PDB file of C-alpha atoms in Angstrom:
ATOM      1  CA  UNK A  13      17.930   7.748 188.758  1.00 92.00           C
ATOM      2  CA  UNK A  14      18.366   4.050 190.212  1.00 93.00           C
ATOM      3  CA  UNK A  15      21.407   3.922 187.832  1.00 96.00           C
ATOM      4  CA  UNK A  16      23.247   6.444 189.388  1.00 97.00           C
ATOM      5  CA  UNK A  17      25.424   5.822 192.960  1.00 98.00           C
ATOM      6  CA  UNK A  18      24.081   7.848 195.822  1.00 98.00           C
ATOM      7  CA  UNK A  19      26.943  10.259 197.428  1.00 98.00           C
ATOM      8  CA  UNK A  20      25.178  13.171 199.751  1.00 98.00           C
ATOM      9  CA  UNK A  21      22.307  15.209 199.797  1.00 98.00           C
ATOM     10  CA  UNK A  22      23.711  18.342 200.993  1.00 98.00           C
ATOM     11  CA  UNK A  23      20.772  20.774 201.015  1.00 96.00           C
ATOM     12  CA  UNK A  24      17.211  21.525 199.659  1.00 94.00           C
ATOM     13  CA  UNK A  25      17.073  24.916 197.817  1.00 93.00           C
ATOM     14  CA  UNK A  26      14.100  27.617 198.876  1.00 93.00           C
ATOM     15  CA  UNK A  27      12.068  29.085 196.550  1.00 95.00           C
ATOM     16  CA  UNK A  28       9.794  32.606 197.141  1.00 97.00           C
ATOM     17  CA  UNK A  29       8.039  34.827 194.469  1.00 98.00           C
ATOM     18  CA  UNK A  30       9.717  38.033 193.930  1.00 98.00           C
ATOM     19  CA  UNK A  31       8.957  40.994 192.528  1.00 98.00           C
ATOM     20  CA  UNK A  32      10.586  44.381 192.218  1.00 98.00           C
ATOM     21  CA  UNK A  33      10.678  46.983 195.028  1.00 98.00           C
ATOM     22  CA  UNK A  34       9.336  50.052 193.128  1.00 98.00           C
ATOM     23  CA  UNK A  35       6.376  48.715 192.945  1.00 97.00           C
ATOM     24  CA  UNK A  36       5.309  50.184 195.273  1.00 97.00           C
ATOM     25  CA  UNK A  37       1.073  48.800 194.791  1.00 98.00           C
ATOM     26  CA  UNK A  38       2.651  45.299 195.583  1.00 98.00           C
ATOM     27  CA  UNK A  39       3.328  44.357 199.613  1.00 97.00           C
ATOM     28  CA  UNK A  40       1.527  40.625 199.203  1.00 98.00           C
ATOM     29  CA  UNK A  41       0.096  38.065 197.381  1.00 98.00           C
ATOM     30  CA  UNK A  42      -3.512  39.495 197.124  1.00 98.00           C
ATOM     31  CA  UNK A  43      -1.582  42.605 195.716  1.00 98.00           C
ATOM     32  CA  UNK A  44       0.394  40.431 192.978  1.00 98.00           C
ATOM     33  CA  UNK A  45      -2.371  38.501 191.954  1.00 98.00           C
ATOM     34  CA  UNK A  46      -4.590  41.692 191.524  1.00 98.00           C
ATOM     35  CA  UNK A  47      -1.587  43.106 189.684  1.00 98.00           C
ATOM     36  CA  UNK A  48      -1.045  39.914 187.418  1.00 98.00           C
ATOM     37  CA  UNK A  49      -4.862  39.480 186.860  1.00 98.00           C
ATOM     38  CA  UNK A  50      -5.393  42.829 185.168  1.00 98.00           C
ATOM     39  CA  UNK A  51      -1.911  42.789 183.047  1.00 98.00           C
ATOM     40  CA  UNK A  52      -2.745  38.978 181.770  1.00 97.00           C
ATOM     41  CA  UNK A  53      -0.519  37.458 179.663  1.00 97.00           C
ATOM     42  CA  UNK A  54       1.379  40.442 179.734  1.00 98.00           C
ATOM     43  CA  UNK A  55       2.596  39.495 182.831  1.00 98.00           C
ATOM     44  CA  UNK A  56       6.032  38.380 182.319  1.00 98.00           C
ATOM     45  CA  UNK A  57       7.591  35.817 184.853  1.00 98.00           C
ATOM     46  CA  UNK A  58      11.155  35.286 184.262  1.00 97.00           C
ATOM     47  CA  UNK A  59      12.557  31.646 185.365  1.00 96.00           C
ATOM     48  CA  UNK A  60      15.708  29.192 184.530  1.00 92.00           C
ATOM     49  CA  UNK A  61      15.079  26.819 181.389  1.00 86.00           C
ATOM     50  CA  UNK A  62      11.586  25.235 180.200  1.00 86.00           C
ATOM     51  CA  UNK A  63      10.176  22.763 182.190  1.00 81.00           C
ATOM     52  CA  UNK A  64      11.995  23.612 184.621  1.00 87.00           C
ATOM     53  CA  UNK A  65      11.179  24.141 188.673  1.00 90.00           C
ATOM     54  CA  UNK A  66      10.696  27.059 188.360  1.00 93.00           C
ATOM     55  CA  UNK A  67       8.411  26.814 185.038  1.00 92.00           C
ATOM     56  CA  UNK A  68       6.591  24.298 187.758  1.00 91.00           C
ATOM     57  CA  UNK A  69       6.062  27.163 190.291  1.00 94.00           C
ATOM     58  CA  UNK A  70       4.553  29.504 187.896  1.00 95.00           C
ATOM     59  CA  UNK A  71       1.690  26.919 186.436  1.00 92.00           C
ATOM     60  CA  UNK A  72       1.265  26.314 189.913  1.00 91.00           C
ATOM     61  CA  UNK A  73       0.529  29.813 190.268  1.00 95.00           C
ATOM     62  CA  UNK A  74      -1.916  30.207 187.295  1.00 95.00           C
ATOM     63  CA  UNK A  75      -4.136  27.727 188.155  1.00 90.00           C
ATOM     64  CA  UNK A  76      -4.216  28.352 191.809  1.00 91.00           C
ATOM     65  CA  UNK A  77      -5.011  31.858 191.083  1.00 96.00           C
ATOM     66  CA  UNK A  78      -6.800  31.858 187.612  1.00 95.00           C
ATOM     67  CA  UNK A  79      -3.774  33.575 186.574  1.00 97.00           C
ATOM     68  CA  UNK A  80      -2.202  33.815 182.547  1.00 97.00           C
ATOM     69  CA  UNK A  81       0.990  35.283 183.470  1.00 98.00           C
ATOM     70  CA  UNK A  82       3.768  33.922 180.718  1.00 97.00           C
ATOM     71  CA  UNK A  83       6.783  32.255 181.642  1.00 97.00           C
ATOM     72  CA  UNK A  84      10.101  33.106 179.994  1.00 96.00           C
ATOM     73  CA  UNK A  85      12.494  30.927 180.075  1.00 95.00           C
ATOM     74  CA  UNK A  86      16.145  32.262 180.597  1.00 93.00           C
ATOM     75  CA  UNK A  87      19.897  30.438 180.990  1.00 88.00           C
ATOM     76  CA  UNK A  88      20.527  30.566 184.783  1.00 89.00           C
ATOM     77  CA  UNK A  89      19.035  31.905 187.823  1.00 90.00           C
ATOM     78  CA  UNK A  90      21.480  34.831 188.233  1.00 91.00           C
ATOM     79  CA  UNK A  91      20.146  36.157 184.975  1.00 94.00           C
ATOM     80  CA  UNK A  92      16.493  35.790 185.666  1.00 96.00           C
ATOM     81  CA  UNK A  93      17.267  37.815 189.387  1.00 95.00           C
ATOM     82  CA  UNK A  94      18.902  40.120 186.989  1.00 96.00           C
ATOM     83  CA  UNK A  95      16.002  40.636 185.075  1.00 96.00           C
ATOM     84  CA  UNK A  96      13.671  41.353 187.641  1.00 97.00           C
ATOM     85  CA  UNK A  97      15.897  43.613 189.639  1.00 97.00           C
ATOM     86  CA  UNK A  98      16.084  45.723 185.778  1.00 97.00           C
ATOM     87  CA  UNK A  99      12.478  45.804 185.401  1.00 97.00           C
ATOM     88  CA  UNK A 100      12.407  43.403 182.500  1.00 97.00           C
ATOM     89  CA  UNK A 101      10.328  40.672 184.130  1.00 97.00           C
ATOM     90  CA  UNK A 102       7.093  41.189 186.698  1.00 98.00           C
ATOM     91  CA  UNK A 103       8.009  38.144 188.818  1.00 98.00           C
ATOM     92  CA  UNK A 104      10.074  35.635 189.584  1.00 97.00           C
ATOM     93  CA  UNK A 105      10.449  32.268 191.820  1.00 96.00           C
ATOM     94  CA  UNK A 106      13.779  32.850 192.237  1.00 93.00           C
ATOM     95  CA  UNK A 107      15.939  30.850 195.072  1.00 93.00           C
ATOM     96  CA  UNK A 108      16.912  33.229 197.438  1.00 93.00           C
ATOM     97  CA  UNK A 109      20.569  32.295 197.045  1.00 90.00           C
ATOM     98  CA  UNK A 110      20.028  33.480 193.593  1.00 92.00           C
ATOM     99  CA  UNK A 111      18.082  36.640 194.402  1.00 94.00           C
ATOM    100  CA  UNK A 112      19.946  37.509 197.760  1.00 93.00           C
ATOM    101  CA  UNK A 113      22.111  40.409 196.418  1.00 94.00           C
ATOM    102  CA  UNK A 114      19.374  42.310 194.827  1.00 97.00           C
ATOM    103  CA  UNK A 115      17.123  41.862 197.501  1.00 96.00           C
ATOM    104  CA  UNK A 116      20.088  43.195 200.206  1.00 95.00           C
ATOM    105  CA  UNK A 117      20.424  46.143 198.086  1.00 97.00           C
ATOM    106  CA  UNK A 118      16.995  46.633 198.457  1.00 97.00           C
ATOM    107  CA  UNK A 119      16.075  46.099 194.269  1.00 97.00           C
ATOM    108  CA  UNK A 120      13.571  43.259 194.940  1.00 98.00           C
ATOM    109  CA  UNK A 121      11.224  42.335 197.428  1.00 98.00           C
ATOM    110  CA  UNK A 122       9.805  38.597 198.934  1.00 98.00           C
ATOM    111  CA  UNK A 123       5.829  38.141 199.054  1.00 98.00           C
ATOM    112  CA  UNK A 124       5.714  34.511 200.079  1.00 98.00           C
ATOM    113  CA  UNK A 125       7.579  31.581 200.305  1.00 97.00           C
ATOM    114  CA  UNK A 126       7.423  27.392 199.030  1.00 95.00           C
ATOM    115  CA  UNK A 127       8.442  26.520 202.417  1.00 94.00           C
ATOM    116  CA  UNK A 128       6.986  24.355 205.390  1.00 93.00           C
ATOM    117  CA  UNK A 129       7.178  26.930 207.698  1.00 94.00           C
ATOM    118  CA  UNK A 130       9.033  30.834 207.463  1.00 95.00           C
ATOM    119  CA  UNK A 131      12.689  30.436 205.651  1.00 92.00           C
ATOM    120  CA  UNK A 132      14.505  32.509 209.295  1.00 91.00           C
ATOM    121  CA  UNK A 133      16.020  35.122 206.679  1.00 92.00           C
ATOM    122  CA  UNK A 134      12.815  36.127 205.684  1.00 94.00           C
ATOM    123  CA  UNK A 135      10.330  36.302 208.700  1.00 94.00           C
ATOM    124  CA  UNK A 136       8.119  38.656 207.723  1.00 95.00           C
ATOM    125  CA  UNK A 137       7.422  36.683 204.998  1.00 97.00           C
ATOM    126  CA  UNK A 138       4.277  34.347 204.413  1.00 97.00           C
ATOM    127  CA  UNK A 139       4.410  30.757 203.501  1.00 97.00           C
ATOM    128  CA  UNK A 140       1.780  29.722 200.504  1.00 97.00           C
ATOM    129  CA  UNK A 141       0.325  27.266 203.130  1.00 95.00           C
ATOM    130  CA  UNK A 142      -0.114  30.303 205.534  1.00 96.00           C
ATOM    131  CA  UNK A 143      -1.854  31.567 202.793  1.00 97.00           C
ATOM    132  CA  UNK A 144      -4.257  28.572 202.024  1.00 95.00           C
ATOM    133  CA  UNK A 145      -2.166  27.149 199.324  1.00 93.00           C
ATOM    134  CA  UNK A 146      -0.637  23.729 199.711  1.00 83.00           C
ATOM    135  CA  UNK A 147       1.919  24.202 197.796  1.00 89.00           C
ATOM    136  CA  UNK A 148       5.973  23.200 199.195  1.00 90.00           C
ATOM    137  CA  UNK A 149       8.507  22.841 196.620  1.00 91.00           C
ATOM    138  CA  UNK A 150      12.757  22.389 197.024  1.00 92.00           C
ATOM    139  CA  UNK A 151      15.266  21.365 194.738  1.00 92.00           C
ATOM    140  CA  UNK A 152      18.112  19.513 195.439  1.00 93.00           C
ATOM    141  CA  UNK A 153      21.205  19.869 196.074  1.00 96.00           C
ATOM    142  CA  UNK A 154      22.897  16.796 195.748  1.00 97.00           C
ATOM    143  CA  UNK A 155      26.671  14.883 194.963  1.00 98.00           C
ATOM    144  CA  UNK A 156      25.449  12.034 192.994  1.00 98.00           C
ATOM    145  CA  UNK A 157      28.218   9.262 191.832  1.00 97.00           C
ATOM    146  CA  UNK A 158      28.330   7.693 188.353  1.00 97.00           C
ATOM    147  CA  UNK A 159      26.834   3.976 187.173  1.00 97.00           C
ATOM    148  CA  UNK A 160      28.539   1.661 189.054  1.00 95.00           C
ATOM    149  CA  UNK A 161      30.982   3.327 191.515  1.00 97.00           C
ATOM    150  CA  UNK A 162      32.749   0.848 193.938  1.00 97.00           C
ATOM    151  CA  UNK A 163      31.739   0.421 197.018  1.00 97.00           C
ATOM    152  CA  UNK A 164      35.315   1.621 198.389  1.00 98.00           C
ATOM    153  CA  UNK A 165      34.784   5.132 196.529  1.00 98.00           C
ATOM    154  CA  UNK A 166      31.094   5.577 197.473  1.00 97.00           C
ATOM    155  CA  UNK A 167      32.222   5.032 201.413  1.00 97.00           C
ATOM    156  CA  UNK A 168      35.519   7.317 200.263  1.00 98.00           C
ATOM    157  CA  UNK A 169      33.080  10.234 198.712  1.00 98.00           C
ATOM    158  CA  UNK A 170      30.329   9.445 201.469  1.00 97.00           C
ATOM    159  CA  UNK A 171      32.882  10.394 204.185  1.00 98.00           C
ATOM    160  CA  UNK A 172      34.105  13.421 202.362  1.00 98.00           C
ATOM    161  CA  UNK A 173      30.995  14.706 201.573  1.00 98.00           C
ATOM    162  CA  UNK A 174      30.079  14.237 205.389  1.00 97.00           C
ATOM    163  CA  UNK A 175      32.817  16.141 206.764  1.00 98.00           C
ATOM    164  CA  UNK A 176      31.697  19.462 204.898  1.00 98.00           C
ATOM    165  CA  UNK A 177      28.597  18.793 205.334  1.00 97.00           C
ATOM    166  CA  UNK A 178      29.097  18.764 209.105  1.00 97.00           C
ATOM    167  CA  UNK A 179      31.932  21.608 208.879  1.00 97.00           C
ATOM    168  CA  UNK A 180      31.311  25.487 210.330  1.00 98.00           C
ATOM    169  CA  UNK A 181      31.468  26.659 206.764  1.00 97.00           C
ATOM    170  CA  UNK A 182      29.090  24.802 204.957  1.00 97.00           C
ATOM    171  CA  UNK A 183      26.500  25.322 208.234  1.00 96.00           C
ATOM    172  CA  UNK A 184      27.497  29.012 207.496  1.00 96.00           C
ATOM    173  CA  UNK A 185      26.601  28.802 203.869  1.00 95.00           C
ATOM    174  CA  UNK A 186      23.088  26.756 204.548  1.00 94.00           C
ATOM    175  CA  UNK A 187      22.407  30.115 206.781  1.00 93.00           C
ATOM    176  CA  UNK A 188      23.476  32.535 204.785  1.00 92.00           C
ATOM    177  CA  UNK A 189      21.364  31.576 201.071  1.00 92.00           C
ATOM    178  CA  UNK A 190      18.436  30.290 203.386  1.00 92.00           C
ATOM    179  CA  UNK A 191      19.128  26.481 202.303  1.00 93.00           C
ATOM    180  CA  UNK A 192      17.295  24.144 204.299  1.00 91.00           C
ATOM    181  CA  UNK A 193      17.659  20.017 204.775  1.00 89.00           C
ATOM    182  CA  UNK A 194      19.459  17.720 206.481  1.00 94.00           C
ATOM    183  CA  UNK A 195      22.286  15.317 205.604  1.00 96.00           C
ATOM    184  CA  UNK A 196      20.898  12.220 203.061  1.00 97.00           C
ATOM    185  CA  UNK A 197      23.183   9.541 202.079  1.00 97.00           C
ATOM    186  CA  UNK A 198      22.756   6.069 200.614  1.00 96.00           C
ATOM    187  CA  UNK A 199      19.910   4.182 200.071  1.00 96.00           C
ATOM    188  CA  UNK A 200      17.884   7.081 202.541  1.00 97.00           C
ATOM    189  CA  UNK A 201      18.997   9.149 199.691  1.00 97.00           C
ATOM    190  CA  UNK A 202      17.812   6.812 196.933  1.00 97.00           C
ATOM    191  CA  UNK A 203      14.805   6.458 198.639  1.00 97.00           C
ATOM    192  CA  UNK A 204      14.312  10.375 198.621  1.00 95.00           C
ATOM    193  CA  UNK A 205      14.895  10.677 194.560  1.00 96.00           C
ATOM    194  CA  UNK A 206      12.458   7.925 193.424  1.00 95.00           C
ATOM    195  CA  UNK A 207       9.766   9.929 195.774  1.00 93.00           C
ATOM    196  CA  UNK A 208      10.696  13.213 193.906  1.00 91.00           C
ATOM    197  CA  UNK A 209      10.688  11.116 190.795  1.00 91.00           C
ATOM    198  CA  UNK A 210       7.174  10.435 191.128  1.00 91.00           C
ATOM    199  CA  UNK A 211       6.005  13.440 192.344  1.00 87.00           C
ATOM    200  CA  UNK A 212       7.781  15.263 189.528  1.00 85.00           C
ATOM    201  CA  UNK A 213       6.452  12.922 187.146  1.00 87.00           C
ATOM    202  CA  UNK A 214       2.516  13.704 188.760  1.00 86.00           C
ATOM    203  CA  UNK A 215       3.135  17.502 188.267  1.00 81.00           C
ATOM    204  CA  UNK A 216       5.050  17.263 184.621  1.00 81.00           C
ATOM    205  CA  UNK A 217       1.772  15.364 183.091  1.00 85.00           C
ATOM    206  CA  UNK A 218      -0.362  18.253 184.775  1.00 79.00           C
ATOM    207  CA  UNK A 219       1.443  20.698 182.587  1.00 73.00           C
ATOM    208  CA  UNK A 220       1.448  19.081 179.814  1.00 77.00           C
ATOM    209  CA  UNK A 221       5.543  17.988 179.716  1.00 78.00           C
ATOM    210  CA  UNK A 222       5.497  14.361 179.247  1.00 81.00           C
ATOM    211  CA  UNK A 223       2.351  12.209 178.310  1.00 81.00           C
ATOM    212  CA  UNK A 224       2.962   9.743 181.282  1.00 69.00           C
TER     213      UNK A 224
END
């Protein structure tokens, strides 16, 4: 990632398990883990791409809650929120961006959340650490230059970036899909991806991804 020219960190994406709203014998995470316990690795959790954040999030589960749900792997997040809201997948760790319109239309449901504290759109829902999980997780969202970029077009890009960053609109849009994070830009920024780097790298040998 040192190779590549830092632009703007624009936002950090949310992440909350999901399930569907019909069922009815799931309001929390006690409920979903009783659920997912007695269907075992029947228990389908839908996610975007193998090895993936979201494949992260759901061996995080397992072993936090003896769990053996299995993870499906699918091409986007719109699709997985698509399965769910169907009824072809038990859970997901959707972002909520991802997941909003089915759960406005009252298809799918939030039981907890991979944030610090409450995401605002969803206060009535739990954080894992309010549940005695340590567990916080965001992806990025992130303009990242090519190898080798002047230092006339990084400033150029830097200053763009900044000015819809700071514009009503994109404050709008942080609000609206429940993004979180504030503005990150040069070597603050590079900074922040060789700490995800390594913490990435921690949980990816944990599961089994990459030998070290």
């Amino acid at each position: 990632i040192e190779n590549f020219t830092p632009i703007m960190r624009m936002a950090e994406d949310t992440f909350c398990l999901w399930v569907n709203s019909d069922r009815k014998d799931i309001n929390n995470v006690d409920d979903f883990v009783k659920a997912a316990k007695a269907k075992g690795k029947g228990w389908i959790m839908a996610g975007t791409g193998k090895s993936s954040e979201d494949n992260l999030l759901t061996d995080f589960l397992n072993s936090a809650y003896g769990l053996t749900m299995k993870y499906v792997p699918y091409k986007g997040g719109g699709k997985v929120a698509k399965e769910l809201a169907g009824k072809n997948a038990d859970s997901t760790v959707n972002n909520p961006s991802e997941q909003l319109g089915f759960y406005q239309a009252g298809n799918t449901k939030p039981l907890a959340a991979f944030t610090p504290q409450r995401p605002p759109m969803f206060k009535d829902t739990p954080t894992f650490r309010e549940l005695g999980q340590d567990m916080v997780y965001f992806m990025q969202r992130t303009v990242v230059g090519a190898p080798g970029m002047s230092k006339e077009a990084q400033a150029y890009y830097t200053d763009l970036f900044s000015k819809v960053y700071n514009s009503d609109k994109w404050q709008k849009y942080l609000k609206d899909k429940s993004l979180q994070g504030e503005l990150l830009t040069g070597d603050a920024l590079m900074d922040y991806w060789k700490r995800e780097r390594e913490v990435h790298r921690k949980m990816l040998i944990k599961m089994g991804a990459i030998s070290g």
